[in-house]
Structures are given as C-alpha cells and as structure tokens.
PDB file of C-alpha atoms in Angstrom:
ATOM      1  CA  MET Y  23      12.501 -36.744  26.508  1.00 70.00           C
ATOM      2  CA  GLU Y  24      15.379 -38.841  28.158  1.00 84.00           C
ATOM      3  CA  ILE Y  25      19.140 -37.227  27.724  1.00 86.00           C
ATOM      4  CA  SER Y  26      19.877 -40.888  26.341  1.00 90.00           C
ATOM      5  CA  THR Y  27      16.562 -40.368  23.672  1.00 93.00           C
ATOM      6  CA  LEU Y  28      17.396 -37.184  22.416  1.00 94.00           C
ATOM      7  CA  ALA Y  29      21.080 -37.876  22.157  1.00 94.00           C
ATOM      8  CA  THR Y  30      19.833 -40.390  19.798  1.00 95.00           C
ATOM      9  CA  TYR Y  31      17.489 -38.610  18.018  1.00 96.00           C
ATOM     10  CA  HIS Y  32      20.051 -35.559  17.427  1.00 96.00           C
ATOM     11  CA  CYS Y  33      22.504 -38.010  16.478  1.00 96.00           C
ATOM     12  CA  LEU Y  34      20.087 -39.343  13.840  1.00 97.00           C
ATOM     13  CA  ALA Y  35      19.359 -35.978  12.692  1.00 97.00           C
ATOM     14  CA  PHE Y  36      22.982 -34.790  12.208  1.00 97.00           C
ATOM     15  CA  VAL Y  37      23.583 -38.013  10.493  1.00 97.00           C
ATOM     16  CA  TRP Y  38      20.364 -36.882   8.270  1.00 97.00           C
ATOM     17  CA  TYR Y  39      21.396 -33.563   7.351  1.00 97.00           C
ATOM     18  CA  PHE Y  40      25.315 -34.635   6.735  1.00 95.00           C
ATOM     19  CA  PHE Y  41      24.325 -37.330   4.283  1.00 96.00           C
ATOM     20  CA  ILE Y  42      21.817 -34.865   2.398  1.00 96.00           C
ATOM     21  CA  ALA Y  43      24.313 -32.415   2.225  1.00 93.00           C
ATOM     22  CA  TYR Y  44      26.915 -34.627   0.716  1.00 93.00           C
ATOM     23  CA  SER Y  45      24.537 -35.880  -1.620  1.00 92.00           C
ATOM     24  CA  VAL Y  46      23.416 -32.138  -2.702  1.00 90.00           C
ATOM     25  CA  MET Y  47      27.486 -31.127  -3.126  1.00 86.00           C
ATOM     26  CA  HIS Y  48      28.123 -34.176  -5.153  1.00 83.00           C
ATOM     27  CA  ILE Y  49      25.581 -33.882  -7.521  1.00 80.00           C
ATOM     28  CA  LYS Y  50      26.266 -34.692 -11.257  1.00 72.00           C
ATOM     29  CA  THR Y  51      25.150 -33.355 -14.386  1.00 64.00           C
ATOM     30  CA  GLU Y  52      26.211 -33.905 -17.984  1.00 60.00           C
ATOM     31  CA  GLU Y  53      25.586 -30.574 -18.779  1.00 58.00           C
ATOM     32  CA  PRO Y  54      28.887 -28.115 -18.604  1.00 47.00           C
ATOM     33  CA  PRO Y  55      28.316 -25.717 -15.094  1.00 48.00           C
ATOM     34  CA  SER Y  56      27.970 -22.170 -16.231  1.00 51.00           C
ATOM     35  CA  GLU Y  57      29.864 -19.484 -14.802  1.00 47.00           C
ATOM     36  CA  LEU Y  58      27.150 -18.743 -12.207  1.00 45.00           C
ATOM     37  CA  PHE Y  59      27.407 -22.456 -11.078  1.00 59.00           C
ATOM     38  CA  LEU Y  60      31.339 -22.497 -10.545  1.00 69.00           C
ATOM     39  CA  TYR Y  61      31.481 -19.087  -9.038  1.00 75.00           C
ATOM     40  CA  GLY Y  62      30.851 -20.017  -5.501  1.00 76.00           C
ATOM     41  CA  GLY Y  63      29.934 -23.384  -5.971  1.00 80.00           C
ATOM     42  CA  GLN Y  64      26.495 -24.492  -4.043  1.00 84.00           C
ATOM     43  CA  TRP Y  65      27.436 -22.219  -1.255  1.00 89.00           C
ATOM     44  CA  LYS Y  66      25.470 -19.446  -2.645  1.00 91.00           C
ATOM     45  CA  TYR Y  67      22.021 -20.980  -2.058  1.00 92.00           C
ATOM     46  CA  LEU Y  68      20.172 -20.650   0.849  1.00 95.00           C
ATOM     47  CA  THR Y  69      18.899 -24.105   1.151  1.00 95.00           C
ATOM     48  CA  VAL Y  70      22.580 -25.441   0.590  1.00 94.00           C
ATOM     49  CA  LEU Y  71      23.700 -23.140   3.316  1.00 96.00           C
ATOM     50  CA  ASN Y  72      20.673 -23.920   5.228  1.00 97.00           C
ATOM     51  CA  LEU Y  73      21.346 -27.931   5.288  1.00 96.00           C
ATOM     52  CA  PHE Y  74      25.142 -27.403   6.651  1.00 96.00           C
ATOM     53  CA  LEU Y  75      23.163 -25.163   9.123  1.00 97.00           C
ATOM     54  CA  GLN Y  76      21.179 -27.494  10.620  1.00 97.00           C
ATOM     55  CA  ALA Y  77      24.176 -30.453  10.621  1.00 97.00           C
ATOM     56  CA  VAL Y  78      26.209 -28.185  12.770  1.00 97.00           C
ATOM     57  CA  PHE Y  79      23.026 -27.229  14.943  1.00 97.00           C
ATOM     58  CA  TYR Y  80      22.559 -31.002  15.456  1.00 97.00           C
ATOM     59  CA  GLY Y  81      25.961 -32.017  15.664  1.00 96.00           C
ATOM     60  CA  VAL Y  82      26.325 -29.663  18.689  1.00 96.00           C
ATOM     61  CA  SER Y  83      22.992 -30.518  20.344  1.00 96.00           C
ATOM     62  CA  PHE Y  84      24.421 -34.362  20.387  1.00 96.00           C
ATOM     63  CA  LEU Y  85      27.401 -32.648  21.936  1.00 95.00           C
ATOM     64  CA  ALA Y  86      25.838 -31.357  24.388  1.00 94.00           C
ATOM     65  CA  ASP Y  87      23.558 -34.268  25.052  1.00 93.00           C
ATOM     66  CA  VAL Y  88      26.622 -36.624  25.708  1.00 93.00           C
ATOM     67  CA  LEU Y  89      28.408 -34.243  27.908  1.00 92.00           C
ATOM     68  CA  ARG Y  90      25.408 -34.373  29.918  1.00 89.00           C
ATOM     69  CA  LEU Y  91      24.988 -38.225  29.548  1.00 89.00           C
ATOM     70  CA  ILE Y  92      28.565 -38.125  31.229  1.00 86.00           C
ATOM     71  CA  LYS Y  93      28.034 -35.953  33.993  1.00 79.00           C
ATOM     72  CA  LYS Y  94      30.274 -32.731  32.445  1.00 79.00           C
ATOM     73  CA  LEU Y  95      28.089 -30.259  33.413  1.00 75.00           C
ATOM     74  CA  ARG Y  96      29.874 -27.110  33.035  1.00 80.00           C
ATOM     75  CA  CYS Y  97      31.095 -28.048  29.654  1.00 83.00           C
ATOM     76  CA  ALA Y  98      27.585 -28.634  28.962  1.00 85.00           C
ATOM     77  CA  LYS Y  99      26.195 -25.831  30.083  1.00 90.00           C
ATOM     78  CA  CYS Y 100      27.714 -23.977  27.219  1.00 90.00           C
ATOM     79  CA  ILE Y 101      27.188 -26.164  24.735  1.00 93.00           C
ATOM     80  CA  ILE Y 102      23.966 -25.864  25.524  1.00 94.00           C
ATOM     81  CA  SER Y 103      23.916 -22.071  25.734  1.00 94.00           C
ATOM     82  CA  SER Y 104      25.287 -22.226  22.155  1.00 94.00           C
ATOM     83  CA  ARG Y 105      22.833 -24.456  20.703  1.00 95.00           C
ATOM     84  CA  ASP Y 106      19.699 -22.589  21.842  1.00 96.00           C
ATOM     85  CA  LEU Y 107      21.261 -19.495  20.472  1.00 96.00           C
ATOM     86  CA  LEU Y 108      21.752 -21.587  17.494  1.00 97.00           C
ATOM     87  CA  PHE Y 109      18.241 -22.898  17.126  1.00 97.00           C
ATOM     88  CA  SER Y 110      16.502 -19.369  17.998  1.00 96.00           C
ATOM     89  CA  VAL Y 111      18.249 -17.728  15.543  1.00 97.00           C
ATOM     90  CA  LEU Y 112      19.083 -19.208  12.462  1.00 97.00           C
ATOM     91  CA  ALA Y 113      18.314 -22.861  12.989  1.00 97.00           C
ATOM     92  CA  PHE Y 114      14.868 -22.689  13.431  1.00 97.00           C
ATOM     93  CA  PRO Y 115      13.901 -18.985  10.940  1.00 97.00           C
ATOM     94  CA  VAL Y 116      15.760 -20.396   8.496  1.00 97.00           C
ATOM     95  CA  SER Y 117      14.567 -23.572   7.444  1.00 97.00           C
ATOM     96  CA  THR Y 118      10.956 -22.248   8.477  1.00 97.00           C
ATOM     97  CA  PHE Y 119      11.590 -19.760   5.783  1.00 97.00           C
ATOM     98  CA  VAL Y 120      13.608 -21.847   2.806  1.00 97.00           C
ATOM     99  CA  SER Y 121      10.212 -24.368   3.420  1.00 97.00           C
ATOM    100  CA  ILE Y 122       7.658 -21.746   3.111  1.00 96.00           C
ATOM    101  CA  SER Y 123       9.642 -19.563   0.558  1.00 95.00           C
ATOM    102  CA  PHE Y 124      10.580 -22.428  -2.111  1.00 95.00           C
ATOM    103  CA  TRP Y 125       6.890 -23.737  -1.817  1.00 96.00           C
ATOM    104  CA  THR Y 126       5.260 -20.913  -1.736  1.00 95.00           C
ATOM    105  CA  LEU Y 127       7.243 -19.787  -4.905  1.00 93.00           C
ATOM    106  CA  TYR Y 128       7.317 -22.847  -6.833  1.00 94.00           C
ATOM    107  CA  THR Y 129       3.729 -23.154  -6.852  1.00 94.00           C
ATOM    108  CA  TYR Y 130       3.367 -19.618  -8.123  1.00 92.00           C
ATOM    109  CA  ASN Y 131       5.780 -20.042 -11.063  1.00 92.00           C
ATOM    110  CA  ARG Y 132       8.287 -23.055 -10.515  1.00 90.00           C
ATOM    111  CA  GLU Y 133      10.579 -21.901 -13.282  1.00 88.00           C
ATOM    112  CA  LEU Y 134      11.834 -18.702 -10.829  1.00 87.00           C
ATOM    113  CA  VAL Y 135      13.229 -20.658  -8.110  1.00 87.00           C
ATOM    114  CA  TYR Y 136      13.508 -24.286  -9.415  1.00 88.00           C
ATOM    115  CA  PRO Y 137      13.360 -24.798 -12.983  1.00 85.00           C
ATOM    116  CA  ARG Y 138      12.129 -28.214 -14.607  1.00 87.00           C
ATOM    117  CA  SER Y 139      15.930 -29.208 -16.223  1.00 82.00           C
ATOM    118  CA  LEU Y 140      16.274 -29.417 -12.696  1.00 84.00           C
ATOM    119  CA  ASP Y 141      14.345 -32.648 -12.313  1.00 86.00           C
ATOM    120  CA  GLY Y 142      16.438 -34.578 -14.681  1.00 84.00           C
ATOM    121  CA  VAL Y 143      19.652 -33.595 -11.631  1.00 85.00           C
ATOM    122  CA  ILE Y 144      17.773 -33.704  -8.620  1.00 88.00           C
ATOM    123  CA  PRO Y 145      15.865 -36.645  -7.306  1.00 91.00           C
ATOM    124  CA  LEU Y 146      12.496 -35.997  -5.652  1.00 93.00           C
ATOM    125  CA  TRP Y 147      13.170 -37.226  -2.808  1.00 95.00           C
ATOM    126  CA  LEU Y 148      16.290 -35.161  -2.232  1.00 95.00           C
ATOM    127  CA  ASN Y 149      13.962 -31.947  -3.509  1.00 94.00           C
ATOM    128  CA  HIS Y 150      11.833 -32.865  -0.545  1.00 96.00           C
ATOM    129  CA  ALA Y 151      14.317 -33.533   2.060  1.00 96.00           C
ATOM    130  CA  MET Y 152      16.302 -30.279   1.434  1.00 95.00           C
ATOM    131  CA  HIS Y 153      12.510 -28.191   1.028  1.00 96.00           C
ATOM    132  CA  THR Y 154      10.006 -29.875   3.019  1.00 96.00           C
ATOM    133  CA  ALA Y 155      11.311 -32.307   5.532  1.00 96.00           C
ATOM    134  CA  VAL Y 156      13.546 -28.996   7.191  1.00 97.00           C
ATOM    135  CA  PHE Y 157      10.701 -27.684   8.908  1.00 96.00           C
ATOM    136  CA  PRO Y 158       8.822 -30.750  10.317  1.00 96.00           C
ATOM    137  CA  PHE Y 159      12.313 -31.356  11.718  1.00 96.00           C
ATOM    138  CA  ALA Y 160      12.272 -27.986  13.298  1.00 96.00           C
ATOM    139  CA  LEU Y 161       8.994 -28.326  14.778  1.00 96.00           C
ATOM    140  CA  LEU Y 162      10.098 -31.410  16.048  1.00 96.00           C
ATOM    141  CA  GLU Y 163      13.025 -29.897  17.511  1.00 96.00           C
ATOM    142  CA  ILE Y 164      10.790 -27.617  19.805  1.00 95.00           C
ATOM    143  CA  LEU Y 165       8.681 -30.639  20.601  1.00 94.00           C
ATOM    144  CA  ALA Y 166      11.496 -32.574  22.108  1.00 93.00           C
ATOM    145  CA  LEU Y 167      13.035 -30.069  24.653  1.00 93.00           C
ATOM    146  CA  PRO Y 168      13.092 -26.201  25.410  1.00 94.00           C
ATOM    147  CA  HIS Y 169      15.252 -23.465  23.803  1.00 95.00           C
ATOM    148  CA  ARG Y 170      15.804 -20.580  25.838  1.00 94.00           C
ATOM    149  CA  TYR Y 171      15.761 -17.580  23.415  1.00 95.00           C
ATOM    150  CA  PRO Y 172      18.057 -14.245  23.871  1.00 95.00           C
ATOM    151  CA  ALA Y 173      16.409 -11.499  24.473  1.00 95.00           C
ATOM    152  CA  LYS Y 174      14.490 -10.165  21.542  1.00 94.00           C
ATOM    153  CA  LYS Y 175      16.344  -7.026  20.646  1.00 95.00           C
ATOM    154  CA  LYS Y 176      19.793  -9.265  20.298  1.00 95.00           C
ATOM    155  CA  GLY Y 177      17.833 -12.132  18.635  1.00 96.00           C
ATOM    156  CA  LEU Y 178      16.633  -9.823  15.899  1.00 96.00           C
ATOM    157  CA  ILE Y 179      20.017  -8.119  15.578  1.00 96.00           C
ATOM    158  CA  LEU Y 180      21.848 -11.215  14.980  1.00 96.00           C
ATOM    159  CA  LEU Y 181      19.041 -12.553  12.602  1.00 96.00           C
ATOM    160  CA  GLY Y 182      19.308  -9.224  11.140  1.00 96.00           C
ATOM    161  CA  PHE Y 183      23.209  -9.452  10.708  1.00 97.00           C
ATOM    162  CA  VAL Y 184      23.195 -12.566   8.992  1.00 96.00           C
ATOM    163  CA  ALA Y 185      20.575 -11.944   6.919  1.00 96.00           C
ATOM    164  CA  PHE Y 186      22.535  -8.835   5.822  1.00 96.00           C
ATOM    165  CA  LEU Y 187      25.622 -11.337   4.937  1.00 97.00           C
ATOM    166  CA  TYR Y 188      23.610 -13.208   2.265  1.00 97.00           C
ATOM    167  CA  ILE Y 189      22.026 -10.563   0.525  1.00 96.00           C
ATOM    168  CA  SER Y 190      25.243  -9.112   0.554  1.00 96.00           C
ATOM    169  CA  TRP Y 191      26.598 -12.533  -1.041  1.00 95.00           C
ATOM    170  CA  VAL Y 192      23.962 -13.021  -3.191  1.00 95.00           C
ATOM    171  CA  LEU Y 193      24.426  -9.390  -4.701  1.00 95.00           C
ATOM    172  CA  TRP Y 194      28.599  -9.755  -5.027  1.00 94.00           C
ATOM    173  CA  ILE Y 195      27.832 -12.536  -7.093  1.00 93.00           C
ATOM    174  CA  TYR Y 196      25.894 -10.909  -9.281  1.00 93.00           C
ATOM    175  CA  SER Y 197      28.334  -8.015  -9.783  1.00 93.00           C
ATOM    176  CA  VAL Y 198      31.132 -10.635 -10.612  1.00 90.00           C
ATOM    177  CA  THR Y 199      29.105 -13.572 -12.865  1.00 88.00           C
ATOM    178  CA  GLY Y 200      26.104 -10.731 -14.169  1.00 88.00           C
ATOM    179  CA  GLU Y 201      23.742 -13.131 -13.406  1.00 87.00           C
ATOM    180  CA  TRP Y 202      21.349 -13.321 -10.562  1.00 91.00           C
ATOM    181  CA  VAL Y 203      21.554 -16.796  -8.120  1.00 90.00           C
ATOM    182  CA  TYR Y 204      17.429 -16.601  -8.837  1.00 89.00           C
ATOM    183  CA  PRO Y 205      15.943 -16.363 -11.187  1.00 87.00           C
ATOM    184  CA  LEU Y 206      13.221 -14.680  -9.833  1.00 91.00           C
ATOM    185  CA  PHE Y 207      15.472 -11.435  -9.355  1.00 93.00           C
ATOM    186  CA  ALA Y 208      15.426 -10.475 -12.801  1.00 91.00           C
ATOM    187  CA  LEU Y 209      12.561  -9.649 -12.850  1.00 92.00           C
ATOM    188  CA  PHE Y 210      12.781  -6.606 -10.214  1.00 94.00           C
ATOM    189  CA  SER Y 211      14.025  -3.241 -10.875  1.00 94.00           C
ATOM    190  CA  PRO Y 212      16.315  -2.023  -7.912  1.00 93.00           C
ATOM    191  CA  SER Y 213      13.840  -0.534  -6.305  1.00 96.00           C
ATOM    192  CA  GLY Y 214      11.664  -3.643  -6.510  1.00 95.00           C
ATOM    193  CA  LEU Y 215      14.360  -5.770  -5.936  1.00 95.00           C
ATOM    194  CA  ALA Y 216      15.013  -3.708  -2.252  1.00 96.00           C
ATOM    195  CA  ALA Y 217      11.620  -4.182  -1.688  1.00 96.00           C
ATOM    196  CA  PHE Y 218      11.705  -7.922  -2.079  1.00 96.00           C
ATOM    197  CA  PHE Y 219      14.758  -8.301   0.255  1.00 96.00           C
ATOM    198  CA  ALA Y 220      13.019  -6.437   3.024  1.00 96.00           C
ATOM    199  CA  GLY Y 221       9.673  -8.281   2.766  1.00 96.00           C
ATOM    200  CA  SER Y 222      12.080 -11.448   2.951  1.00 96.00           C
ATOM    201  CA  LEU Y 223      13.491 -10.101   5.802  1.00 96.00           C
ATOM    202  CA  ALA Y 224       9.732  -9.227   7.477  1.00 96.00           C
ATOM    203  CA  ILE Y 225       9.209 -13.032   6.884  1.00 96.00           C
ATOM    204  CA  ILE Y 226      12.111 -14.828   8.210  1.00 97.00           C
ATOM    205  CA  VAL Y 227      11.745 -12.065  11.639  1.00 97.00           C
ATOM    206  CA  SER Y 228       7.941 -13.675  11.604  1.00 97.00           C
ATOM    207  CA  CYS Y 229       9.354 -17.166  11.127  1.00 97.00           C
ATOM    208  CA  TYR Y 230      11.839 -15.594  14.326  1.00 97.00           C
ATOM    209  CA  ASN Y 231       8.806 -14.845  16.516  1.00 97.00           C
ATOM    210  CA  PHE Y 232       7.042 -17.712  15.765  1.00 97.00           C
ATOM    211  CA  GLY Y 233       9.352 -20.429  17.111  1.00 96.00           C
ATOM    212  CA  GLU Y 234       9.871 -18.101  20.005  1.00 96.00           C
ATOM    213  CA  PHE Y 235       5.917 -18.125  20.542  1.00 96.00           C
ATOM    214  CA  LEU Y 236       5.685 -21.653  20.112  1.00 95.00           C
ATOM    215  CA  ASN Y 237       8.404 -22.557  22.486  1.00 95.00           C
ATOM    216  CA  ARG Y 238       7.199 -20.286  25.247  1.00 94.00           C
ATOM    217  CA  MET Y 239       3.547 -21.816  24.152  1.00 94.00           C
ATOM    218  CA  ILE Y 240       5.018 -25.352  24.540  1.00 94.00           C
ATOM    219  CA  TRP Y 241       7.019 -25.292  27.825  1.00 91.00           C
ATOM    220  CA  GLY Y 242       5.784 -21.812  29.442  1.00 86.00           C
ATOM    221  CA  GLN Y 243       7.947 -20.059  31.512  1.00 69.00           C
ATOM    222  CA  SER Y 244       9.074 -22.635  34.001  1.00 53.00           C
ATOM    223  CA  LYS Y 245      11.367 -24.378  32.062  1.00 59.00           C
ATOM    224  CA  PHE Y 246      13.956 -21.312  31.650  1.00 55.00           C
ATOM    225  CA  SER Y 247      13.915 -20.027  35.299  1.00 41.00           C
TER     226      SER Y 247
END
C-alpha cells in the first residue's frame, strides 16, 4: 500500500477501536452492579483490554505513517520498531485468541463466558465488534504491510510475561471479591484451573506462531533485509 493509504486505513482503524472501547466503557444497565463488576471495572475482561490494545496499536501505526509522510525518517524508524513489536507480540496474538476462545466457548455453552442476560445490555453489533471483527482486522494488518518479528525467544518471553500479568490480575480479583471474572473458572479445581491456564497459554503461543508464519509467507524475507 502507499503510505498515504496506510495512514488513512490506520487512522480509521484507530477511530473504530476508540469508538468501540468508548461504547463498551459507557454501557448502562438498570441492574445495580455487583461487587465483581465494581472491582476493577471493565479492566478485568481480556476483551476490553484487547480493544484498548488495538486502539494503541493503530494509533502508533498512524503516527509512524505520518512521520514517514513528512519525511521524519529517524523518528519514524523508532516508532515503526515499536509498532512491529506491539503487533507481533500482543496485537495479533491477543485479538486472535480473544476471537477463537470466545466463540469456541460460546458455541459450547455461552453461559460460561457470555450469559444470556448480557443480550439485553450489550447490542449484537457491539458483541461482534468486540469478539468477531478483531480477527479480520488483524489479518488485514498482515496483508497491508510487513512487520518485523523479534527473535522467537524474546517474543515468546514478552508474550508469556503479559499472559502471566493477566492471570495474576484474574487471581487477585478472585482473592478480593470471591468471584471469578468468567463463570467458566468456577467449574475447575485448582489443578484443573492451572491446566486450563496452561492450555490457554499454549493456544496464544500458537496464535503468535501463526501470525509470524503468515507474515513470512506473505512477505518473505526480502522485506526485512
């Protein structure tokens, strides 16, 4: 793509994710919020965190495009490195994981992850914006331009560290409120929950590898030399 076209695309994607994140954060309900909902607000949900992650990523991408357009190449180089690291380690794996895991669990038993009571609170279009559209957006980003991936060990360590932080956040919320962020977790014994978290980590690592594979298959090695 031309830089001007990329800048337009990244700007529109940033506005889209900002709008979706804003819409989610301002959902209103007539029911009084539970202690679980109050503690940590919506920052406890991976879906919501991913929306803000995507907004940050596309904001950084737009900034990189603008710097290239105005010929600030030295600054652009630094921003592009940050953009590529953010996309490879977090933006693509997390959005892919959110979409796959949500719809898999929703199909199996939606009450475990998205109770029917939410249908009256969250519009259908917003549900798909949060859980469906994130994956095509991630794929489109790979098709739009090449991204330099870090060394495999570095990338997986960073991804694993972020996953550890989120799991720690979920466990902390349970220790404070006595309730799980997702009803699904209540079904597991401690060892079963540990196995579930380990399996989830394996899936998100697979998402990372999938993104790296697509990036290299589409763009090859020449774009990075």
